[in-house]
Amino acid sequence: MELLSDRIKKLEESATIAMAQKARELKSQGIDVISLSLGEPDFKTPKHIQEAAKQAIDEGKYFSYPPVPGYPELRQAIADKLKRDNKLNYTPEQIVVSNGAKQSIANTLLCLINPGDEVIVFSPYWVSYVELIKLAEGEPVIISGSIENNFKATAEQLRAAITPRTKAVMYSSPCNPTGAVFSREEMEAIAKVLSAHKNIIVLADEIYEYINFSGEHVSLAALPGMYEQTVTINGFSKGFAMTGWRLGYIAAPVWIAKACNKMQGQVTSGANSIAQRAAVAALNGDMTATKDMAKAYLRRRDLVLKLLNEIPGMKTYVPNGAFYIFPDISEFFGKSDGETTINNADDFCLYVLNKAHVSLVTGDAFGAPECVRLSFAASEEDLKEAIHRIKETLSKLK
Ligand SMILES: Cc1ncc(COP(=O)(O)O)c(C=O)c1O
């Protein structure tokens, strides 16, 4: 322990993974736990994508190290997708494929951040952002949205947070953990602030692009003045239900793509070859399965909202994308069932896990200690049962 680096000592464990572990422990004792803590589609990868992977194995041509930034066919398919869906013009040279969007984000931060550089993070934020900034020896600067404005920090807050040390800005839209989606107007206001600071690079995390109920996905890089300053992060985990295949990518100015290529060449080499062949089929193939999954998430969102709104003390809003809701549960702080007192969101999650056997994640991990995250990537039956149990358990708190 003593011998470990300061770097790893400072790094927090992933709260979502820790909660999933606790839920697994209870399950192994035979307890029927409904897990709403992981950020993972409950659907299977669409059949035609599975078939492409099988075919790649059968062809026998993809067993060697792939090129570090990804196969040319995949980078071309990504470039075509960016043109088709996002009106963005990228050449394959500007694209780097990695082992998940998580690695894409890590690569980008490690290539851009010097010790002491500030990185502005829109909060609530995805758990790994702040830890990866710390790993790169940067300093996270948090700007927070509130439940009243659907958890969206504003362009004004961004302008006020910029200092001469600001090197980068990070956000996800649709957002994990809130499901918030920036509108075109909001995004344009953000772009206006940033385009006046040409030395600030934005990491625009668009991994939930295809799970968007607002009717429009806006890519920051496509807005005036932003192309040269934006690294678009995306991947296959969420829209194509491919979490285990581990594949994500960046589209960026050439100098950043080259740096990420160099970084990845030393750390992991290219991403899994068979998964890359499957990803070509995902991007070039029929999108019906992706659209159907998004429709199912929308139905579940409406169901979850209706049921949560029936719980006294639960404060909600309408998430416009992804598969999470992030209710404010601070009404329950200070209350007790005679045995357990709820003082914070951690206590709330443990109480709900131990008494209702439903796993959620504390908002603390996402920069909002008054909230909890509930993932609705679960069957309607499980969601109904889980929220029924939560309601019963919370009714015992006085
Ligand atoms: C906002 C956000 N970005 C990036 C990722 C990483 O995705 P992956 O590494 O599976 O591609 C996730 C996964 O939960 C996420 O929620």
Coordinates of C-alpha atoms and ligand atoms in Angstrom, one line a residue:
M1 CA 0.0 0.0 0.0
E2 CA 2.8 2.4 1.1
L3 CA 4.5 1.7 -2.2
L4 CA 1.6 2.7 -4.4
S5 CA 1.9 6.0 -6.3
D6 CA 0.2 9.2 -5.1
R7 CA -1.6 9.1 -8.4
I8 CA -3.5 5.9 -7.6
K9 CA -4.0 6.8 -4.0
K10 CA -5.8 9.9 -5.0
L11 CA -8.1 8.1 -7.4
E12 CA -11.6 7.2 -6.1
E13 CA -13.2 3.8 -6.8
S14 CA -16.1 4.0 -9.3
A15 CA -19.2 4.5 -7.2
T16 CA -21.4 2.7 -9.7
I17 CA -19.2 -0.3 -9.8
A18 CA -19.0 -0.3 -5.9
M19 CA -22.8 -0.3 -5.7
A20 CA -23.1 -3.1 -8.2
Q21 CA -20.7 -5.1 -6.1
K22 CA -22.8 -4.6 -2.9
A23 CA -25.9 -5.6 -4.9
R24 CA -24.1 -8.8 -6.1
E25 CA -23.2 -9.6 -2.5
L26 CA -26.8 -9.5 -1.4
K27 CA -27.9 -11.5 -4.4
S28 CA -25.3 -14.2 -3.6
Q29 CA -27.1 -14.5 -0.2
G30 CA -30.2 -15.5 -2.1
I31 CA -31.8 -12.0 -1.8
D32 CA -33.9 -10.8 -4.8
V33 CA -32.2 -7.5 -5.5
I34 CA -33.4 -5.4 -8.4
S35 CA -30.4 -3.6 -9.8
L36 CA -31.0 -0.1 -11.1
S37 CA -27.5 1.1 -10.5
L38 CA -25.5 0.3 -13.6
G39 CA -25.3 2.4 -16.7
E40 CA -25.9 -0.5 -19.1
P41 CA -28.6 -1.3 -21.6
D42 CA -30.5 -4.4 -20.7
F43 CA -30.9 -5.3 -24.4
K44 CA -28.8 -7.6 -26.4
T45 CA -26.5 -6.4 -29.2
P46 CA -28.6 -6.4 -32.4
K47 CA -28.4 -9.7 -34.3
H48 CA -26.8 -8.2 -37.5
I49 CA -23.9 -6.8 -35.4
Q50 CA -23.4 -10.2 -33.7
E51 CA -23.4 -11.8 -37.2
A52 CA -20.7 -9.5 -38.5
A53 CA -18.5 -10.5 -35.6
K54 CA -19.0 -14.2 -36.3
Q55 CA -18.3 -13.6 -40.0
A56 CA -15.1 -11.7 -39.1
I57 CA -13.9 -14.7 -37.1
D58 CA -14.9 -17.1 -39.9
E59 CA -13.0 -15.1 -42.5
G60 CA -9.9 -15.6 -40.4
K61 CA -8.3 -12.3 -41.5
Y62 CA -8.7 -10.3 -38.2
F63 CA -6.5 -12.2 -35.7
S64 CA -3.5 -9.9 -35.8
Y65 CA -2.9 -6.5 -34.1
P66 CA -5.2 -4.0 -35.8
P67 CA -3.9 -0.5 -36.7
V68 CA -3.5 1.6 -33.5
P69 CA -6.3 4.2 -34.4
G70 CA -8.6 1.5 -35.8
Y71 CA -9.2 -0.2 -39.2
P72 CA -9.5 2.2 -42.1
E73 CA -13.0 0.8 -42.9
L74 CA -14.2 1.5 -39.4
R75 CA -12.8 5.0 -39.4
Q76 CA -14.4 5.6 -42.8
A77 CA -17.7 4.3 -41.4
I78 CA -17.4 6.7 -38.5
A79 CA -16.6 9.6 -40.8
D80 CA -19.7 8.7 -42.9
K81 CA -21.9 8.5 -39.7
L82 CA -20.6 11.9 -38.6
K83 CA -21.5 13.4 -41.9
R84 CA -24.9 11.7 -42.1
D85 CA -26.1 12.2 -38.5
N86 CA -24.2 15.3 -37.3
K87 CA -23.4 17.2 -40.5
L88 CA -19.7 17.1 -39.6
N89 CA -16.9 16.6 -42.1
Y90 CA -14.0 14.5 -40.8
T91 CA -11.4 12.4 -42.6
P92 CA -10.4 9.0 -41.2
E93 CA -7.1 10.6 -40.1
Q94 CA -9.0 12.7 -37.5
I95 CA -10.6 9.6 -35.9
V96 CA -9.1 7.4 -33.2
V97 CA -11.0 4.2 -32.1
S98 CA -10.3 3.1 -28.6
N99 CA -11.4 0.5 -26.0
G100 CA -14.6 2.3 -25.1
A101 CA -15.4 6.0 -24.9
K102 CA -13.8 5.9 -21.4
Q103 CA -10.4 5.3 -23.0
S104 CA -11.1 8.0 -25.6
I105 CA -11.7 10.5 -22.8
A106 CA -8.6 9.3 -20.9
N107 CA -6.5 9.6 -24.0
T108 CA -7.7 13.1 -24.8
L109 CA -7.2 14.4 -21.2
L110 CA -3.7 12.8 -20.9
C111 CA -2.8 14.4 -24.3
L112 CA -4.0 17.9 -23.4
I113 CA -3.7 18.5 -19.7
N114 CA -0.5 19.7 -17.9
P115 CA -0.3 19.8 -14.1
G116 CA -2.4 22.6 -12.7
D117 CA -4.5 23.1 -15.9
E118 CA -8.1 23.8 -15.1
V119 CA -10.9 21.7 -16.7
I120 CA -14.4 23.0 -16.4
V121 CA -16.9 20.2 -15.9
F122 CA -20.7 20.7 -16.3
S123 CA -22.3 19.1 -13.2
P124 CA -23.9 16.7 -12.4
Y125 CA -21.3 14.9 -14.3
W126 CA -20.4 11.3 -15.3
V127 CA -18.3 9.8 -12.4
S128 CA -15.1 9.2 -14.3
Y129 CA -14.7 12.8 -15.6
V130 CA -13.3 14.2 -12.4
E131 CA -11.1 11.2 -11.6
L132 CA -9.6 11.2 -15.1
I133 CA -8.9 14.9 -14.8
K134 CA -7.1 14.2 -11.5
L135 CA -5.2 11.3 -13.2
A136 CA -4.0 13.8 -15.8
E137 CA -3.0 16.1 -12.9
G138 CA -5.5 18.8 -13.9
E139 CA -7.9 20.6 -11.6
P140 CA -11.6 20.1 -12.1
V141 CA -13.7 23.3 -11.9
I142 CA -17.3 22.4 -11.4
I143 CA -20.3 24.4 -12.7
S144 CA -23.6 23.1 -11.6
G145 CA -27.1 23.0 -13.0
S146 CA -30.0 22.6 -10.6
I147 CA -33.2 20.5 -10.8
E148 CA -35.2 23.6 -11.5
N149 CA -33.4 24.0 -14.9
N150 CA -33.2 20.3 -15.6
F151 CA -29.7 20.2 -14.2
K152 CA -28.2 22.2 -17.1
A153 CA -25.4 24.6 -16.1
T154 CA -25.6 27.8 -18.3
A155 CA -23.4 29.6 -20.7
E156 CA -23.3 32.4 -18.2
Q157 CA -21.9 30.1 -15.5
L158 CA -19.4 28.8 -18.1
R159 CA -18.2 32.4 -18.9
A160 CA -17.8 33.1 -15.2
A161 CA -15.7 30.0 -14.6
I162 CA -13.1 30.6 -17.4
T163 CA -9.7 31.8 -16.2
P164 CA -6.3 32.1 -17.9
R165 CA -5.6 28.5 -16.6
T166 CA -8.7 26.9 -18.3
K167 CA -7.5 24.3 -20.8
A168 CA -10.6 22.2 -21.4
V169 CA -14.4 21.9 -20.8
M170 CA -16.3 18.7 -20.5
Y171 CA -20.0 17.8 -20.6
S172 CA -22.3 15.0 -21.8
S173 CA -25.5 15.6 -23.7
P174 CA -27.7 13.6 -23.3
C175 CA -26.3 13.6 -19.8
N176 CA -25.3 10.8 -17.5
P177 CA -26.5 11.0 -14.7
T178 CA -29.4 13.4 -15.4
G179 CA -30.7 12.6 -18.9
A180 CA -30.6 16.4 -19.6
V181 CA -30.2 17.4 -23.2
F182 CA -28.9 20.8 -24.3
S183 CA -31.2 22.4 -26.8
R184 CA -29.8 24.1 -29.9
E185 CA -30.3 27.5 -28.3
E186 CA -28.4 26.5 -25.1
M187 CA -25.6 24.9 -27.2
E188 CA -25.3 28.0 -29.3
A189 CA -24.9 30.1 -26.2
I190 CA -22.2 27.8 -24.9
A191 CA -20.5 27.9 -28.3
K192 CA -20.5 31.7 -28.3
V193 CA -18.7 31.8 -25.0
L194 CA -16.1 29.2 -26.0
S195 CA -15.4 30.5 -29.5
A196 CA -14.0 33.6 -27.9
H197 CA -11.4 31.4 -26.2
K198 CA -9.5 29.6 -28.9
N199 CA -7.1 27.9 -26.5
I200 CA -9.9 26.0 -24.7
I201 CA -10.7 22.5 -26.0
V202 CA -14.1 21.0 -25.4
L203 CA -14.7 17.3 -24.9
A204 CA -18.3 16.9 -26.1
D205 CA -19.4 13.5 -24.9
E206 CA -22.2 12.3 -27.2
I207 CA -22.3 8.7 -26.2
Y208 CA -26.1 8.8 -25.6
E209 CA -26.8 10.5 -28.9
Y210 CA -29.3 7.8 -30.1
I211 CA -31.2 7.8 -26.8
N212 CA -32.7 11.3 -27.1
F213 CA -36.4 12.1 -26.6
S214 CA -36.1 15.8 -27.4
G215 CA -36.2 15.4 -31.1
E216 CA -32.8 16.9 -31.9
H217 CA -29.2 16.0 -31.1
V218 CA -26.9 19.0 -31.4
S219 CA -23.2 18.4 -31.9
L220 CA -21.1 21.2 -30.6
A221 CA -18.5 20.7 -33.3
A222 CA -21.0 21.6 -35.9
L223 CA -21.8 25.0 -34.5
P224 CA -20.0 28.1 -35.9
G225 CA -16.4 28.5 -34.7
M226 CA -16.3 25.2 -32.7
Y227 CA -14.9 22.6 -35.1
E228 CA -11.2 23.4 -34.4
Q229 CA -11.8 23.4 -30.6
T230 CA -14.0 20.3 -30.2
V231 CA -13.2 16.7 -29.6
T232 CA -16.4 14.7 -30.2
I233 CA -16.5 11.6 -28.0
N234 CA -18.8 8.8 -29.0
G235 CA -19.0 5.0 -28.9
F236 CA -21.1 1.9 -29.3
S237 CA -21.9 0.9 -25.8
K238 CA -25.2 2.7 -25.3
G239 CA -26.9 3.1 -28.7
F240 CA -26.1 -0.3 -29.9
A241 CA -26.1 -2.1 -26.6
M242 CA -22.4 -3.1 -26.9
T243 CA -20.9 -2.3 -23.5
G244 CA -18.9 -5.5 -23.4
W245 CA -17.4 -5.1 -26.8
R246 CA -15.5 -2.1 -25.5
L247 CA -15.4 0.3 -28.4
G248 CA -15.5 4.1 -28.5
Y249 CA -13.9 6.9 -30.6
I250 CA -13.0 10.5 -30.9
A251 CA -13.3 12.8 -33.9
A252 CA -10.9 15.7 -33.4
P253 CA -8.6 18.2 -35.1
V254 CA -5.6 16.2 -36.6
W255 CA -3.1 17.4 -34.0
I256 CA -5.2 15.9 -31.2
A257 CA -6.0 12.7 -33.1
K258 CA -2.3 12.2 -33.7
A259 CA -1.4 12.7 -30.1
C260 CA -4.1 10.2 -29.0
N261 CA -2.8 7.8 -31.5
K262 CA 0.7 8.1 -30.0
M263 CA -0.7 7.7 -26.4
Q264 CA -2.7 4.7 -27.3
G265 CA 0.2 3.1 -29.2
Q266 CA 2.1 3.0 -26.0
V267 CA -0.7 2.0 -23.6
T268 CA -3.0 -0.5 -25.3
S269 CA -2.4 -0.6 -29.1
G270 CA -5.5 -0.8 -31.3
A271 CA -9.0 -1.9 -30.0
N272 CA -10.3 -5.4 -30.3
S273 CA -10.2 -6.4 -34.0
I274 CA -13.5 -8.5 -34.1
A275 CA -15.4 -5.8 -32.2
Q276 CA -14.2 -3.3 -34.8
R277 CA -15.6 -5.4 -37.6
A278 CA -18.9 -5.6 -35.7
A279 CA -18.9 -1.8 -35.3
V280 CA -18.7 -1.3 -39.1
A281 CA -21.9 -3.3 -39.4
A282 CA -23.5 -1.3 -36.6
L283 CA -22.8 2.1 -38.3
N284 CA -23.5 1.0 -41.9
G285 CA -26.5 -1.3 -41.0
D286 CA -30.1 -1.0 -40.3
M287 CA -30.9 1.3 -37.3
T288 CA -34.3 -0.1 -36.5
A289 CA -33.1 -2.0 -33.4
T290 CA -31.4 1.2 -32.1
K291 CA -34.6 3.2 -32.7
D292 CA -36.7 0.5 -31.0
M293 CA -34.5 0.5 -28.0
A294 CA -34.8 4.3 -27.7
K295 CA -38.6 4.0 -27.9
A296 CA -38.6 1.4 -25.1
Y297 CA -36.4 3.7 -23.0
L298 CA -39.0 6.5 -23.6
R299 CA -41.9 4.3 -22.4
R300 CA -39.9 3.4 -19.3
R301 CA -39.0 7.0 -18.6
D302 CA -42.7 7.9 -18.6
L303 CA -43.5 4.9 -16.4
V304 CA -40.8 5.7 -13.9
L305 CA -41.7 9.3 -13.8
K306 CA -45.4 8.5 -13.1
L307 CA -44.5 6.1 -10.3
L308 CA -41.8 8.2 -8.7
N309 CA -44.2 11.2 -8.7
E310 CA -46.6 9.1 -6.5
I311 CA -43.9 9.0 -3.7
P312 CA -44.3 11.8 -1.3
G313 CA -41.1 13.7 -0.9
M314 CA -39.5 12.6 -4.2
K315 CA -38.6 15.6 -6.3
T316 CA -38.4 14.9 -10.1
Y317 CA -38.1 16.6 -13.4
V318 CA -38.3 15.3 -17.0
P319 CA -35.1 13.7 -18.4
N320 CA -34.9 14.2 -22.1
G321 CA -32.4 11.5 -23.0
A322 CA -30.2 8.6 -21.8
F323 CA -31.8 6.0 -19.5
Y324 CA -31.5 7.7 -16.1
I325 CA -33.5 9.8 -13.7
F326 CA -31.8 11.7 -11.0
P327 CA -34.4 12.7 -8.4
D328 CA -33.7 15.0 -5.5
I329 CA -34.3 13.0 -2.3
S330 CA -33.2 15.6 0.2
E331 CA -36.7 15.7 1.7
F332 CA -35.8 12.4 3.4
F333 CA -32.7 13.7 5.1
G334 CA -33.0 13.7 8.9
K335 CA -35.8 11.1 8.8
S336 CA -35.7 7.6 10.5
D337 CA -37.6 4.4 10.5
G338 CA -36.7 4.0 14.2
E339 CA -33.6 1.9 13.3
T340 CA -31.8 3.8 10.5
T341 CA -31.5 7.5 10.1
I342 CA -31.0 9.0 6.6
N343 CA -28.5 11.8 6.7
N344 CA -27.3 11.9 3.1
A345 CA -27.7 10.3 -0.3
D346 CA -25.3 7.5 0.7
D347 CA -27.5 6.6 3.6
F348 CA -30.6 6.7 1.4
C349 CA -29.0 4.3 -1.1
L350 CA -27.9 1.9 1.6
Y351 CA -31.3 2.0 3.3
V352 CA -33.1 1.3 0.0
L353 CA -30.7 -1.5 -0.8
N354 CA -30.9 -3.1 2.6
K355 CA -34.7 -2.7 3.2
A356 CA -36.2 -2.6 -0.3
H357 CA -33.5 -4.6 -2.1
V358 CA -33.2 -2.1 -4.9
S359 CA -29.8 -0.7 -5.8
L360 CA -29.4 3.0 -6.8
V361 CA -26.3 5.2 -6.9
T362 CA -25.6 8.1 -4.6
G363 CA -25.6 11.5 -6.3
D364 CA -22.4 12.4 -4.4
A365 CA -20.5 10.4 -7.1
F366 CA -21.9 12.7 -9.8
G367 CA -21.4 16.0 -7.9
A368 CA -25.0 16.3 -6.5
P369 CA -25.2 15.1 -2.9
E370 CA -28.9 15.7 -2.7
C371 CA -29.8 13.3 -5.5
V372 CA -29.7 9.6 -6.4
R373 CA -29.4 8.0 -9.8
L374 CA -31.9 5.4 -10.9
S375 CA -31.2 3.7 -14.2
F376 CA -34.3 2.6 -16.2
A377 CA -32.4 0.3 -18.4
A378 CA -34.5 -2.6 -16.9
S379 CA -37.7 -4.3 -17.7
E380 CA -41.0 -2.5 -17.0
E381 CA -41.9 -5.3 -14.7
D382 CA -38.7 -4.8 -12.6
L383 CA -39.1 -1.1 -12.7
K384 CA -42.7 -1.3 -11.3
E385 CA -41.7 -3.8 -8.6
A386 CA -38.6 -1.7 -7.7
I387 CA -40.4 1.6 -7.3
H388 CA -43.3 -0.1 -5.4
R389 CA -40.7 -1.5 -3.0
I390 CA -39.0 1.9 -2.7
K391 CA -42.3 3.6 -2.0
E392 CA -43.3 1.1 0.8
T393 CA -39.8 1.4 2.4
L394 CA -39.8 5.2 2.3
S395 CA -43.2 5.4 3.8
K396 CA -41.7 4.0 7.1
L397 CA -39.5 7.1 7.4
K398 CA -40.8 9.7 9.9
Ligands
LIG1 C1 -21.4 9.9 -20.2 C2 -20.6 8.7 -20.5 N1 -19.4 8.8 -21.2 C3 -18.7 7.7 -21.5 C4 -19.0 6.5 -21.1 C5 -18.1 5.3 -21.4 O1 -18.6 4.4 -22.3 P1 -17.8 3.2 -22.9 O2 -16.4 3.2 -22.3 O3 -18.5 2.0 -22.5 O4 -17.8 3.4 -24.4 C6 -20.2 6.3 -20.3 C7 -20.5 5.0 -19.8 O5 -21.3 4.8 -18.8 C8 -21.0 7.4 -20.0 O6 -22.1 7.3 -19.3

